[in-house]
Short mmCIF file of C-alpha atoms in Angstrom, two decimals:
data_model
loop_
_atom_site.label_atom_id
_atom_site.label_comp_id
_atom_site.label_asym_id
_atom_site.label_seq_id
_atom_site.Cartn_x
_atom_site.Cartn_y
_atom_site.Cartn_z
CA UNK A 279 -53.28 -7.20 -35.47
CA UNK A 280 -56.84 -8.32 -36.34
CA UNK A 281 -59.04 -6.70 -38.91
CA UNK A 282 -62.78 -7.31 -38.86
CA UNK A 283 -64.69 -6.53 -42.02
CA UNK A 284 -67.99 -8.21 -41.16
CA UNK A 285 -69.31 -10.64 -43.78
CA UNK A 286 -67.21 -9.39 -46.68
CA UNK A 287 -65.36 -11.86 -48.89
CA UNK A 288 -62.00 -11.48 -47.17
CA UNK A 289 -59.45 -13.79 -45.63
CA UNK A 290 -56.36 -13.04 -43.59
CA UNK A 291 -53.38 -15.35 -43.22
CA UNK A 292 -52.16 -15.32 -39.63
CA UNK A 293 -49.11 -17.37 -38.72
CA UNK A 294 -49.55 -19.63 -41.75
CA UNK A 295 -53.22 -20.25 -40.93
CA UNK A 296 -56.06 -18.91 -43.00
CA UNK A 297 -58.57 -16.83 -41.05
CA UNK A 298 -62.11 -16.75 -42.43
CA UNK A 299 -63.71 -15.53 -39.19
CA UNK A 300 -67.01 -13.68 -39.51
CA UNK A 301 -67.04 -14.06 -43.29
CA UNK A 302 -69.82 -15.22 -45.60
CA UNK A 303 -68.44 -18.26 -47.42
CA UNK A 304 -71.78 -19.51 -48.77
CA UNK A 305 -71.39 -21.85 -51.77
CA UNK A 306 -67.56 -21.74 -51.72
CA UNK A 307 -65.54 -24.76 -52.82
CA UNK A 308 -62.77 -25.97 -50.49
CA UNK A 309 -62.97 -29.62 -51.64
CA UNK A 310 -59.76 -31.56 -51.04
CA UNK A 311 -57.89 -28.55 -49.65
CA UNK A 312 -55.47 -28.62 -46.71
CA UNK A 313 -57.06 -26.25 -44.20
CA UNK A 314 -55.19 -27.58 -41.16
CA UNK A 315 -55.61 -25.15 -38.27
CA UNK A 316 -57.85 -22.87 -40.32
CA UNK A 317 -59.98 -20.37 -38.42
CA UNK A 318 -63.67 -20.17 -39.39
CA UNK A 319 -65.10 -18.65 -36.18
CA UNK A 320 -68.66 -17.31 -36.64
CA UNK A 321 -68.36 -17.87 -40.40
CA UNK A 322 -71.42 -18.36 -42.60
CA UNK A 323 -70.67 -21.66 -44.37
CA UNK A 324 -74.03 -22.67 -45.86
CA UNK A 325 -73.70 -25.22 -48.66
CA UNK A 326 -69.90 -24.98 -48.71
CA UNK A 327 -68.04 -27.94 -50.24
CA UNK A 328 -65.42 -29.19 -47.76
CA UNK A 329 -65.54 -32.75 -49.13
CA UNK A 330 -62.22 -34.52 -48.59
CA UNK A 331 -60.71 -31.41 -46.99
CA UNK A 332 -58.19 -31.59 -44.15
CA UNK A 333 -59.69 -29.50 -41.33
CA UNK A 334 -57.50 -31.01 -38.61
CA UNK A 335 -57.43 -28.68 -35.58
CA UNK A 336 -59.59 -26.13 -37.40
CA UNK A 337 -61.67 -23.66 -35.40
CA UNK A 338 -65.32 -23.70 -36.47
CA UNK A 339 -66.80 -22.24 -33.28
CA UNK A 340 -70.26 -20.72 -33.80
CA UNK A 341 -70.05 -21.57 -37.50
CA UNK A 342 -73.19 -22.02 -39.58
CA UNK A 343 -72.67 -25.16 -41.66
CA UNK A 344 -76.21 -25.73 -42.96
CA UNK A 345 -76.28 -28.25 -45.81
CA UNK A 346 -72.47 -28.16 -45.93
CA UNK A 347 -70.66 -31.04 -47.65
CA UNK A 348 -68.10 -32.45 -45.20
CA UNK A 349 -68.09 -35.96 -46.68
CA UNK A 350 -64.71 -37.59 -46.24
CA UNK A 351 -63.34 -34.51 -44.45
CA UNK A 352 -60.84 -34.86 -41.60
CA UNK A 353 -61.93 -32.79 -38.60
CA UNK A 354 -59.62 -34.48 -36.08
CA UNK A 355 -59.18 -32.21 -33.07
CA UNK A 356 -61.41 -29.51 -34.55
CA UNK A 357 -63.00 -26.98 -32.21
CA UNK A 358 -66.59 -26.78 -33.42
CA UNK A 359 -68.53 -25.82 -30.32
CA UNK A 360 -71.86 -24.03 -30.77
CA UNK A 361 -71.78 -24.85 -34.50
CA UNK A 362 -74.84 -25.68 -36.60
CA UNK A 363 -74.42 -28.79 -38.76
CA UNK A 364 -78.11 -29.12 -39.69
CA UNK A 365 -78.57 -31.18 -42.88
CA UNK A 366 -74.77 -31.32 -43.35
CA UNK A 367 -73.22 -34.31 -45.10
CA UNK A 368 -70.73 -35.90 -42.69
CA UNK A 369 -70.59 -39.21 -44.56
CA UNK A 370 -67.23 -40.92 -43.80
CA UNK A 371 -65.96 -37.78 -42.01
CA UNK A 372 -63.39 -38.16 -39.22
CA UNK A 373 -64.30 -36.16 -36.10
CA UNK A 374 -62.01 -37.91 -33.62
CA UNK A 375 -61.16 -35.80 -30.57
CA UNK A 376 -63.26 -32.91 -31.94
CA UNK A 377 -65.02 -30.56 -29.54
CA UNK A 378 -68.66 -30.45 -30.65
CA UNK A 379 -70.33 -29.21 -27.46
CA UNK A 380 -73.57 -27.24 -27.82
CA UNK A 381 -73.56 -28.02 -31.56
CA UNK A 382 -76.58 -29.22 -33.56
CA UNK A 383 -76.79 -32.02 -36.11
CA UNK A 384 -80.49 -32.06 -37.11
CA UNK A 385 -80.91 -34.03 -40.31
CA UNK A 386 -77.14 -34.48 -40.77
CA UNK A 387 -75.97 -37.50 -42.78
CA UNK A 388 -73.50 -39.41 -40.59
CA UNK A 389 -73.08 -42.81 -42.27
CA UNK A 390 -69.49 -43.92 -41.71
CA UNK A 391 -68.56 -40.87 -39.61
CA UNK A 392 -66.06 -41.50 -36.79
CA UNK A 393 -66.78 -39.54 -33.57
CA UNK A 394 -64.23 -41.41 -31.41
CA UNK A 395 -63.30 -39.39 -28.30
CA UNK A 396 -65.25 -36.35 -29.57
CA UNK A 397 -66.91 -34.16 -26.98
CA UNK A 398 -70.58 -34.06 -27.92
CA UNK A 399 -73.67 -33.28 -25.85
CA UNK A 400 -75.55 -36.39 -24.71
CA UNK A 401 -78.81 -35.18 -26.24
CA UNK A 402 -77.19 -34.77 -29.66
CA UNK A 403 -75.35 -38.10 -29.38
CA UNK A 404 -78.66 -39.79 -28.59
CA UNK A 405 -80.29 -38.22 -31.67
CA UNK A 406 -77.32 -39.22 -33.84
CA UNK A 407 -77.50 -42.79 -32.53
CA UNK A 408 -81.01 -43.07 -33.98
CA UNK A 409 -79.54 -42.96 -37.49
CA UNK A 410 -75.92 -44.04 -36.92
CA UNK A 411 -74.72 -46.72 -39.31
CA UNK A 412 -71.71 -47.67 -41.36
CA UNK A 413 -67.98 -47.94 -40.78
CA UNK A 414 -65.45 -45.23 -41.52
CA UNK A 415 -63.29 -46.42 -44.47
CA UNK A 416 -60.12 -44.76 -43.11
CA UNK A 417 -60.27 -45.53 -39.38
CA UNK A 418 -62.28 -48.76 -39.57
CA UNK A 419 -64.48 -47.61 -36.66
CA UNK A 420 -68.25 -47.98 -36.78
CA UNK A 421 -70.28 -44.81 -36.36
CA UNK A 422 -72.41 -46.45 -33.64
CA UNK A 423 -69.36 -47.50 -31.63
CA UNK A 424 -67.71 -44.09 -31.96
CA UNK A 425 -70.84 -42.41 -30.57
CA UNK A 426 -71.16 -44.95 -27.74
CA UNK A 427 -74.60 -46.03 -28.95
CA UNK A 428 -76.28 -48.88 -27.07
#
């Protein structure tokens, strides 16, 4: 059974996973939390602090992550298609095997981020390559190499 309450401050635990779909989470603090498999579909996540959080296999489809702090977060295997990461901080984030198709990263900080085997649109990868630098401290992979930059 699913209950939709629009953008109210509400979460529903489904099968051990937290569901924040279609909820306004602006300015919330999830720093360092284990959110493995969490569902954030169509959630408003402006300026949320996910620094150091475990978002492995999380669903962030159509999420608005403007100016969100994802530094040091683990997004391995995350489904984040059609998400907006404009001006987000992805410093040292792990996005290996993440699905990032039709997502935007305008002005995002990506120093040390690892995009190995992530699905990302060529146009966005090209834009990210213009400012890709650093090496992820956990995986040891350079941001440029993980994006396939020339």
